[in-house]
CSV table of C-alpha atoms and ligand atoms in Angstrom, one decimal:
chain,number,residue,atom,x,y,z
A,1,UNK,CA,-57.9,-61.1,-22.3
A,2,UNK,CA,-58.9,-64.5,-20.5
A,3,UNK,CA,-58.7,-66.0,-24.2
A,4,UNK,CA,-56.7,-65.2,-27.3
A,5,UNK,CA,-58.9,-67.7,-29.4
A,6,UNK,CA,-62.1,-65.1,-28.2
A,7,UNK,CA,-64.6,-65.2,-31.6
A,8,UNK,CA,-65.1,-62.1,-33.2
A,9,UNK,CA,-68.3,-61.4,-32.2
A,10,UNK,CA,-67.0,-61.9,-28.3
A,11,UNK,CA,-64.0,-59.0,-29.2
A,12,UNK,CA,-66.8,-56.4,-30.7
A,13,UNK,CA,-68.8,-57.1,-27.7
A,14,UNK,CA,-65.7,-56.1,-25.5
A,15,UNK,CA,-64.6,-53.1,-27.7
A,16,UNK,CA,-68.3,-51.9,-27.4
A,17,UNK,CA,-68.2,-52.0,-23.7
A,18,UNK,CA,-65.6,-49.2,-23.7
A,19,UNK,CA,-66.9,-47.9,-26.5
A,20,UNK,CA,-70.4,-47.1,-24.7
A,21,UNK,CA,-69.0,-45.3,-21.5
A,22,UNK,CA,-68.4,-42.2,-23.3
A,23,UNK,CA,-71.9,-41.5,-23.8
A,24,UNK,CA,-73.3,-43.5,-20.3
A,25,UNK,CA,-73.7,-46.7,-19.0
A,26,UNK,CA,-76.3,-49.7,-20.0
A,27,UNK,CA,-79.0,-50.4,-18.2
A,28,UNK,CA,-79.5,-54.0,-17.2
A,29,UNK,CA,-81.6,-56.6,-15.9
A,30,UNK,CA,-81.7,-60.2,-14.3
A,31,UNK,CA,-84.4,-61.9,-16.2
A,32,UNK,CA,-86.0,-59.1,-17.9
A,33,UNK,CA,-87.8,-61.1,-20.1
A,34,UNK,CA,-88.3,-64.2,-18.2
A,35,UNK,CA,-91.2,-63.5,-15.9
A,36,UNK,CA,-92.5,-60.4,-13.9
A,37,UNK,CA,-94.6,-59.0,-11.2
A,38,UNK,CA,-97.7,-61.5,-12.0
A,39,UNK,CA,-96.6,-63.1,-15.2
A,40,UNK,CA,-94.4,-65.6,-16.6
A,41,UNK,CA,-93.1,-65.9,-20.2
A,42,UNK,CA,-95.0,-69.3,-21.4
A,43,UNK,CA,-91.8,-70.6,-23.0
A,44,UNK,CA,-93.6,-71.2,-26.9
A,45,UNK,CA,-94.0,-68.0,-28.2
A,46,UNK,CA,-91.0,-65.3,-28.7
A,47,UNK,CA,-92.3,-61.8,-27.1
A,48,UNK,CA,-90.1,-59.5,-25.6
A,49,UNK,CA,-92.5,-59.1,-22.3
A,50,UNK,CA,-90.6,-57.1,-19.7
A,51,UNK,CA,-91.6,-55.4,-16.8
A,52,UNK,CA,-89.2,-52.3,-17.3
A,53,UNK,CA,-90.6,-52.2,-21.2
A,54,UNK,CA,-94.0,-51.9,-20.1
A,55,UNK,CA,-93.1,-49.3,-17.8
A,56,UNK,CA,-90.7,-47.2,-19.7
A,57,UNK,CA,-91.7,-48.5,-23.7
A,58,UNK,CA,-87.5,-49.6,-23.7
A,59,UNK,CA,-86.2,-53.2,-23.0
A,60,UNK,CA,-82.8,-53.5,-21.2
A,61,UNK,CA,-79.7,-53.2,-23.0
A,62,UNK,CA,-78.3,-55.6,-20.9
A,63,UNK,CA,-80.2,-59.0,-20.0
A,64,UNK,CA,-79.0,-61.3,-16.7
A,65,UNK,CA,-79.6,-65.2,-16.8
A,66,UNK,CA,-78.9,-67.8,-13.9
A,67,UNK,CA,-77.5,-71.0,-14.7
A,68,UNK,CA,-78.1,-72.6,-11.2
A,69,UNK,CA,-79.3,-76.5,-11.4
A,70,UNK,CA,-78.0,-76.8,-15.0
A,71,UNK,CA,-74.8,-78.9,-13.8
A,72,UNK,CA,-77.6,-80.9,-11.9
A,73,UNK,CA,-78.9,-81.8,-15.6
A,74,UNK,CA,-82.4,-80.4,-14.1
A,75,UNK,CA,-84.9,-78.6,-17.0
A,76,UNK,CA,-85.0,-75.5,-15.0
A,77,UNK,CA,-82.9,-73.0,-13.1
A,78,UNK,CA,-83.1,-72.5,-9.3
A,79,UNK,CA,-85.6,-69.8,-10.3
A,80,UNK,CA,-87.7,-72.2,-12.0
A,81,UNK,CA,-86.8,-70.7,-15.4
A,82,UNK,CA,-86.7,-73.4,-18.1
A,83,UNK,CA,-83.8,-73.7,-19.9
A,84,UNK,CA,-84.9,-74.1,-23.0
A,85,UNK,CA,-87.0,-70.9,-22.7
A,86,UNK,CA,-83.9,-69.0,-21.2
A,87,UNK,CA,-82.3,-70.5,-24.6
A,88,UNK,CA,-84.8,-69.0,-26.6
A,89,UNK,CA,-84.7,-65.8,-24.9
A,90,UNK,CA,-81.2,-65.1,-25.1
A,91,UNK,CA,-80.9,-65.9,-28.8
A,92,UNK,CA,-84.1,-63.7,-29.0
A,93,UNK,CA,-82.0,-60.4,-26.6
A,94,UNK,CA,-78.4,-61.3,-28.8
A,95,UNK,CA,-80.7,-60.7,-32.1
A,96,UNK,CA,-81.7,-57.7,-30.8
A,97,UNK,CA,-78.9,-56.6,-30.3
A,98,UNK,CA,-78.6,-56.9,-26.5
A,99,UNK,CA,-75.4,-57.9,-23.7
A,100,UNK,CA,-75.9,-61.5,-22.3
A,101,UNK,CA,-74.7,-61.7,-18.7
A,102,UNK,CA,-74.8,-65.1,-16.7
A,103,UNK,CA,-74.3,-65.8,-13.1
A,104,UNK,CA,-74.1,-69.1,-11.4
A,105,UNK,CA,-75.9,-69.9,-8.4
A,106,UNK,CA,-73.9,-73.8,-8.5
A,107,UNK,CA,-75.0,-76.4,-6.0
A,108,UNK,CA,-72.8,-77.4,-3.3
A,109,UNK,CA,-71.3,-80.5,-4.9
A,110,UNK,CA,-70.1,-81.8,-1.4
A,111,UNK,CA,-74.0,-82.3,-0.6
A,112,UNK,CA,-76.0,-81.2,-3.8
A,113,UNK,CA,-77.8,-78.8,-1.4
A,114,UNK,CA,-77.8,-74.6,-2.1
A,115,UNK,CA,-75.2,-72.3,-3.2
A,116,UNK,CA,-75.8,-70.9,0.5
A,117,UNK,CA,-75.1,-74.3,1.9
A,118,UNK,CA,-71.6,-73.5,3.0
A,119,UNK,CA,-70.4,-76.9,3.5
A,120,UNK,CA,-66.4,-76.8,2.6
A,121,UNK,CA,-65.9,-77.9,-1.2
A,122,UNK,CA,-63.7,-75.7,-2.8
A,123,UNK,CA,-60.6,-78.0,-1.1
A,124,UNK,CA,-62.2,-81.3,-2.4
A,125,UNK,CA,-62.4,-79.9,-6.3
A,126,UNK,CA,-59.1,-78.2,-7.0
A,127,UNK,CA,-56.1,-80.2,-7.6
A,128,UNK,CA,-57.6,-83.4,-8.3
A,129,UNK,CA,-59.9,-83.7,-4.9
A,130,UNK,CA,-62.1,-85.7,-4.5
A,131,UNK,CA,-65.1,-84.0,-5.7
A,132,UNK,CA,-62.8,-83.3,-8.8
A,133,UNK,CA,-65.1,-85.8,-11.2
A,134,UNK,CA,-68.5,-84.7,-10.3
A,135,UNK,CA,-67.3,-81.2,-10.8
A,136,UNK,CA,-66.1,-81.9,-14.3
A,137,UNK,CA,-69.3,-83.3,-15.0
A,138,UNK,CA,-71.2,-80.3,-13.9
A,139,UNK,CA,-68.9,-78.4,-16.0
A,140,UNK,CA,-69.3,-80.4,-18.9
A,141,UNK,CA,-73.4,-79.2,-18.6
A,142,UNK,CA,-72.4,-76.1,-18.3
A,143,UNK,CA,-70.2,-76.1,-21.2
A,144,UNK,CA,-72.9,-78.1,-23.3
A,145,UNK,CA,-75.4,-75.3,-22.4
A,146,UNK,CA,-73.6,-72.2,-23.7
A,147,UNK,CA,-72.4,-74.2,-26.8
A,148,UNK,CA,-76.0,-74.1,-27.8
A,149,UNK,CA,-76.1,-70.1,-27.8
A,150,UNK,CA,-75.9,-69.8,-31.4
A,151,UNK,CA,-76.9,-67.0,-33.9
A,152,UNK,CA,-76.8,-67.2,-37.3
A,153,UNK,CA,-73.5,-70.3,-37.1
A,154,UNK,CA,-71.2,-68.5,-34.4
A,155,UNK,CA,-71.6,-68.4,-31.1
A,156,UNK,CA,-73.4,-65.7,-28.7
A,157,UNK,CA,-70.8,-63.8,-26.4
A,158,UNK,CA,-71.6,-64.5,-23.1
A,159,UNK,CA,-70.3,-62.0,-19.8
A,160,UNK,CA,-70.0,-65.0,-17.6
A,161,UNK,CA,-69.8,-64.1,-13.8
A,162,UNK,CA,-69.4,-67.3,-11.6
A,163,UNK,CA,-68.5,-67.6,-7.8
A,164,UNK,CA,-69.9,-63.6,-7.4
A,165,UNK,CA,-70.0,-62.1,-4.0
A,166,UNK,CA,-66.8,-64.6,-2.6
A,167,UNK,CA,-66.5,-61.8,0.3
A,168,UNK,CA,-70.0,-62.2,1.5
A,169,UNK,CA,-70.2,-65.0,3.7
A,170,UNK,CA,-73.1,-66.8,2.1
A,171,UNK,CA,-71.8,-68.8,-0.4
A,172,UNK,CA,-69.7,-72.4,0.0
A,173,UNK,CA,-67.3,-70.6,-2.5
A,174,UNK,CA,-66.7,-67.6,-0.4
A,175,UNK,CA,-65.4,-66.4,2.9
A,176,UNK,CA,-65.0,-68.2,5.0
A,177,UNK,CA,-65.6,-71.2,3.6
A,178,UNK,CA,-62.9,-71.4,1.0
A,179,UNK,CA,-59.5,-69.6,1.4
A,180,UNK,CA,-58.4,-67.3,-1.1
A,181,UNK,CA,-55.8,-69.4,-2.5
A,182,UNK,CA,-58.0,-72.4,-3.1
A,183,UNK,CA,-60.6,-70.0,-4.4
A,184,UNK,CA,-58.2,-68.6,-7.2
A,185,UNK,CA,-57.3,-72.3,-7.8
A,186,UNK,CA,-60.7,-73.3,-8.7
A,187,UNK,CA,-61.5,-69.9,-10.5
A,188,UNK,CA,-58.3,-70.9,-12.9
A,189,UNK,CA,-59.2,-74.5,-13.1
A,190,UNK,CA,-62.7,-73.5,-14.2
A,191,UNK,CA,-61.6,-71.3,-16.6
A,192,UNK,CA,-59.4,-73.8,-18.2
A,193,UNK,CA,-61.8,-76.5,-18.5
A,194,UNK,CA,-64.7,-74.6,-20.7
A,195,UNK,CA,-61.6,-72.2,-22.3
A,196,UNK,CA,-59.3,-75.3,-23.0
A,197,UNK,CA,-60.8,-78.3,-22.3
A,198,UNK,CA,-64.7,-77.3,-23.7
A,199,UNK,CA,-63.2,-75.1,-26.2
A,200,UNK,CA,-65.8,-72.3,-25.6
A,201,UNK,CA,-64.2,-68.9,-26.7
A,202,UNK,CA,-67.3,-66.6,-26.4
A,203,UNK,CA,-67.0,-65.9,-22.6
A,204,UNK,CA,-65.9,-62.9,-21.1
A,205,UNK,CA,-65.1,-63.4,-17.2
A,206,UNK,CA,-66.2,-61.6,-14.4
A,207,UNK,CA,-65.0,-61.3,-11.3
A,208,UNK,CA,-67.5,-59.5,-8.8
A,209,UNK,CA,-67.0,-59.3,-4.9
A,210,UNK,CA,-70.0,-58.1,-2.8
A,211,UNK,CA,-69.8,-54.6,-1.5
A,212,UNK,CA,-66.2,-54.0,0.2
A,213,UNK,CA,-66.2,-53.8,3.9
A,214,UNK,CA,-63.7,-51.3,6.0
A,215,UNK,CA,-61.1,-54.4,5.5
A,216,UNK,CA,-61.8,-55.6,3.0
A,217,UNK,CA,-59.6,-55.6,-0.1
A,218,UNK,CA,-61.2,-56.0,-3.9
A,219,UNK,CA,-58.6,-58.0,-4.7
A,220,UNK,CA,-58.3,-60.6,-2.4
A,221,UNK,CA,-59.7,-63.4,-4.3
A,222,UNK,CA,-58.7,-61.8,-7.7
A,223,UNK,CA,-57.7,-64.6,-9.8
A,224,UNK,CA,-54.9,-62.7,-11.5
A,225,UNK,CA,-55.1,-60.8,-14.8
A,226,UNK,CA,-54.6,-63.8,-17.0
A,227,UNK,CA,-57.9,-65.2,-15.4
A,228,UNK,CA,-60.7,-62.0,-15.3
A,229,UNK,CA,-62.0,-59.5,-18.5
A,230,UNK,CA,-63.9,-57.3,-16.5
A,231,UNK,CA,-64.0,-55.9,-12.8
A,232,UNK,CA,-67.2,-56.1,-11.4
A,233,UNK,CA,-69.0,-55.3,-7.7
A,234,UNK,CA,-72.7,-56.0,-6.5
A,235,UNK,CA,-73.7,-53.5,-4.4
A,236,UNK,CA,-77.2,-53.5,-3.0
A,237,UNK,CA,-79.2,-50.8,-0.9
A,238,UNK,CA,-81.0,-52.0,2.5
A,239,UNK,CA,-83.0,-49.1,3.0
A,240,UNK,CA,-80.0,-46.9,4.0
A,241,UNK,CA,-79.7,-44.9,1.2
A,242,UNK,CA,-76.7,-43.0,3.0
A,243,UNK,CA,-74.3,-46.1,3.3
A,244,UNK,CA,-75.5,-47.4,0.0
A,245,UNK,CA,-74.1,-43.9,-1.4
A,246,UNK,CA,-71.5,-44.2,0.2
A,247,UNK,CA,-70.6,-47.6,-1.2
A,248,UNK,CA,-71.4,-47.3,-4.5
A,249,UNK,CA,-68.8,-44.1,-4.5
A,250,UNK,CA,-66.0,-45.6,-2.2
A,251,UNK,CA,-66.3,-48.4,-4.2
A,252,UNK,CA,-66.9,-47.8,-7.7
A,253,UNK,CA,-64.3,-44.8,-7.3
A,254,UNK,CA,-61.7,-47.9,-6.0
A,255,UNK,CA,-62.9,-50.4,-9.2
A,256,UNK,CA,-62.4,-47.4,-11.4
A,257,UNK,CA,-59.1,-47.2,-10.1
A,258,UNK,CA,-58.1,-50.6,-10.7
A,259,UNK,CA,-59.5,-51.1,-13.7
A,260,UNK,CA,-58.0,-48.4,-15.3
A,261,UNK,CA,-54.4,-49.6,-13.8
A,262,UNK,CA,-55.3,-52.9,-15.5
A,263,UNK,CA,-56.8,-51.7,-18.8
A,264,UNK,CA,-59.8,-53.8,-18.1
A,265,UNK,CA,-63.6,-52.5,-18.0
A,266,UNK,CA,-66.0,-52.5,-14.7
A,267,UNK,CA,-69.4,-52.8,-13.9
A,268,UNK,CA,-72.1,-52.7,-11.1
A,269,UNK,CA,-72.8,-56.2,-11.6
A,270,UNK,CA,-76.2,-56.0,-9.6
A,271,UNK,CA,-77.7,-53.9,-7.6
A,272,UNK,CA,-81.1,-52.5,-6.5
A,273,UNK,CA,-83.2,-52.0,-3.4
A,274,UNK,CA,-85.7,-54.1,-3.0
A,275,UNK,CA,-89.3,-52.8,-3.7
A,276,UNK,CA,-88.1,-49.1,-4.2
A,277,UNK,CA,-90.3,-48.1,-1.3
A,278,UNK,CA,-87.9,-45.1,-1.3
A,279,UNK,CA,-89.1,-42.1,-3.7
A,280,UNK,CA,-86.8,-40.7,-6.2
A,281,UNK,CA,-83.9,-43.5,-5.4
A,282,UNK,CA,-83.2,-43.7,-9.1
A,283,UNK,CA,-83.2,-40.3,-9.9
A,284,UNK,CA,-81.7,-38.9,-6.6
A,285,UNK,CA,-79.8,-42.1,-5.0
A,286,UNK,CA,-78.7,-44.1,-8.1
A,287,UNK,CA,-77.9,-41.7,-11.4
A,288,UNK,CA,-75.8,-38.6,-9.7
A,289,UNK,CA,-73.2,-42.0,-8.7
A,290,UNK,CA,-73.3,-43.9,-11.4
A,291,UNK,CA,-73.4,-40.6,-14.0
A,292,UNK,CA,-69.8,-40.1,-14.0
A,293,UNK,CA,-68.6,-43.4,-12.8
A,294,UNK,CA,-66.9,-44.6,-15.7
A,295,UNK,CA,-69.1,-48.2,-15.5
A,296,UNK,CA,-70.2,-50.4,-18.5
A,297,UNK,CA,-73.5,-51.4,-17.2
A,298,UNK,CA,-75.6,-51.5,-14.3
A,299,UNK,CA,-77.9,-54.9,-13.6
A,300,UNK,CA,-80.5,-54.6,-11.4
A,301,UNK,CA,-82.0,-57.9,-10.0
A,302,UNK,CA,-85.0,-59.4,-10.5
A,303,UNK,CA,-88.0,-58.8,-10.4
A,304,UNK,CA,-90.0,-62.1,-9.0
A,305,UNK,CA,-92.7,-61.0,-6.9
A,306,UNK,CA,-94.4,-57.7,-5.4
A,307,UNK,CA,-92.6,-58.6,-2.1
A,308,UNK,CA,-89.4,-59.5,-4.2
A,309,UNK,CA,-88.6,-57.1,-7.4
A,310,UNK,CA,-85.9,-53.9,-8.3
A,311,UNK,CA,-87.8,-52.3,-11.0
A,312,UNK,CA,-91.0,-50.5,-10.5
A,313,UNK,CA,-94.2,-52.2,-12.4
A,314,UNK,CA,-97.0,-50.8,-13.8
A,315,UNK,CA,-99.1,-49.0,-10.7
A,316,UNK,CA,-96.2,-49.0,-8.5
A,317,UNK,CA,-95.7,-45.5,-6.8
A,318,UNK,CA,-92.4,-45.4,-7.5
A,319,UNK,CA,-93.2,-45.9,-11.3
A,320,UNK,CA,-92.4,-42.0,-12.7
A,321,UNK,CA,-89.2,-42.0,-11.0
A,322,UNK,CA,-87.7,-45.2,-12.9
A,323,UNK,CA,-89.4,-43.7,-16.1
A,324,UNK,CA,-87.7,-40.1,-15.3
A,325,UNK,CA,-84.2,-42.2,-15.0
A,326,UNK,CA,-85.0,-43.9,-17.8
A,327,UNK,CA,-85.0,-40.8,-20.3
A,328,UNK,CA,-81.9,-38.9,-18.6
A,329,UNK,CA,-79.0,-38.7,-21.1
A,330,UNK,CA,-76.4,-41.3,-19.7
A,331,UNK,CA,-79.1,-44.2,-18.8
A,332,UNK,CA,-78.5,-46.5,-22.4
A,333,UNK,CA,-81.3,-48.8,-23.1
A,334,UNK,CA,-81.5,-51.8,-25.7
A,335,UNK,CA,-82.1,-48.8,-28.5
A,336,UNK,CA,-79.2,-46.6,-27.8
A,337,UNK,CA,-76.3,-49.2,-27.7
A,338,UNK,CA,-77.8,-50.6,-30.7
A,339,UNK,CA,-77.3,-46.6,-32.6
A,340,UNK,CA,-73.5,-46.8,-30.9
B,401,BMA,C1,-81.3,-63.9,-4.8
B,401,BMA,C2,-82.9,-64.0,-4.6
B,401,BMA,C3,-83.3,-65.4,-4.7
B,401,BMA,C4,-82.8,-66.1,-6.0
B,401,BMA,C5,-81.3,-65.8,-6.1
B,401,BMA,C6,-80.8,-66.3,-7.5
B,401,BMA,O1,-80.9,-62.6,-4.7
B,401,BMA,O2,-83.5,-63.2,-5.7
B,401,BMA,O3,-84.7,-65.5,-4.6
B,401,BMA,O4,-83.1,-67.4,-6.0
B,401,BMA,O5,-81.0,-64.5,-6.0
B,401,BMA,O6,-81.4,-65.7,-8.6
């Protein structure tokens, strides 16, 4: 483990994500409860509003937050998700017994533009660079965030997954706009500021590359075992079901492999294909590779518009087929890993 001071809550959370692949894998998504396809959660009330609830009567057993714009000290998230409601909500899912996963969609503190703004920065923040004390800062938000996840006195556990998809090419982070080495470097510093510095030991961290390319190797950017809890990948379909098949079994079979050799867990950190035009794709594309892959969870991403969303709503005429998914034996829903 990334921590030997983890809480205790953090450790069950951990065992249980073994634990749970011998009867499936949980089902997950990025801001289940947040908002929808035409509504938003108002932020004053507590109801557990989710698109896949009202579609399948079960809630998530895993629920994804995004923690861009919080080192910018802004109210809410890149997604326009307030803070304090995103507080409220993951209280509300830990209560419930749900997984908290967050991601990071950080600035680019050369500029304070986008995460896609892929101006170098990685080089200026490691090792004392120049960009060194605003990025303390923006870790210090960070850190001041997740210390307010509290239930009942102890702190919630957190899956935290920062600088995701560092093979893509998108992100100032990634290829090729940081080299591995400085990459790893400011993976390690990170963790040591909120592990040592922040004293936060509810986090378990995630490393997730974007879908592997012919040359590409999962653990190029690998921070070392000392530095990552659990293996992850995001993998998404682009209406080619036959290469996303592919991928999610190449690769999945690979993180399996590597995981195991490691005694860590893994995960299909996100995934989805946007607007599930395609029929059956959970029932026929997604479950026969995931079935018997040995994954924790599966997170599909959000769900923030009818031209932007990964699980069906209400009236969609994909609907059955997410509901059929839903009710085969492995798929484990907010309920099931709370019976575990
Ligand atoms: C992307 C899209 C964007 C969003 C970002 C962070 O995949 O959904 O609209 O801003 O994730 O959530």
């Amino acid at each position: 483990m990334v921590d030997n001071k983890l809480n205790r809550t953090t450790k069950k959370l951990h065992k249980k994500l073994f634990f749970l692949t011998k009867k499936g894998f949980a089902i997950g998504q990025q801001d289940a409860t947040s908002y929808g396809i035409n509504w938003k959660h108002n932020g004053s009330e507590i109801t557990d509003r989710s698109d896949m609830k009202e579609l399948s009567d079960k809630l998530p057993a895993v629920f994804g937050f995004d923690i861009g714009h919080i080192e910018l000290g802004e109210s809410k998230n890149l997604d326009s998700v307030n803070f304090n409601t995103m507080r409220s909500l993951i209280i509300e899912a830990h209560k419930k017994g749900g997984i908290i996963t967050i991601s990071w969609h950080v600035n680019n503190p050369s500029n304070e533009s986008s995460s896609w703004d892929t101006s170098p920065a990685v080089k200026d923040i490691i090792s004392n660079g120049i960009l060194k004390n605003k990025y303390d800062l923006w870790i210090g938000r960070v850190a001041d965030f997740l210390k307010t996840l509290m239930y009942r006195g102890k702190k919630i556990p957190v899956i935290f997954r920062p600088f995701h998809e560092m093979n893509g090419h998108w992100f100032w982070w990634g290829d090729p706009n940081s080299t591995p080495e400085d990459y790893k470097q400011l993976w390690v510093e990170t963790v040591e500021l909120l592990r040592d510095e922040h004293k936060l030991h509810n986090l378990l961290y995630t490393y997730s590359p974007n879908l592997l390319d012919d040359n590409d190797d999962y653990l190029k950017y690998y921070p070392g075992d000392d530095y990552v809890d659990i293996l992850g990948i995001d993998i998404y379909d682009f209406n080619n079901s036959e290469d996303y098949k592919k991928s999610l079994y190449n690769d999945i079979s690979l993180l399996g492999q590597i995981a195991r050799s490691k005694n860590k867990l893994y995960a299909l950190t996100e995934t989805g294909l946007d607007k599930i035009d395609s029929e059956n794709w959970f029932t026929e594309v997604l479950y026969p590779n995931l079935a018997n892959s040995g994954i924790s969870w599966v997170l599909f991403w959000r769900n923030a518009r009818k031209s932007h969303h990964y699980i069906p709503y209400k009236g969609h005429k994909n609907a059955s087929d997410f509901k059929k998914f839903a009710n085969f034996p492995k798929t484990l829903f907010l309920k099931d890993i709370k019976e575990l």
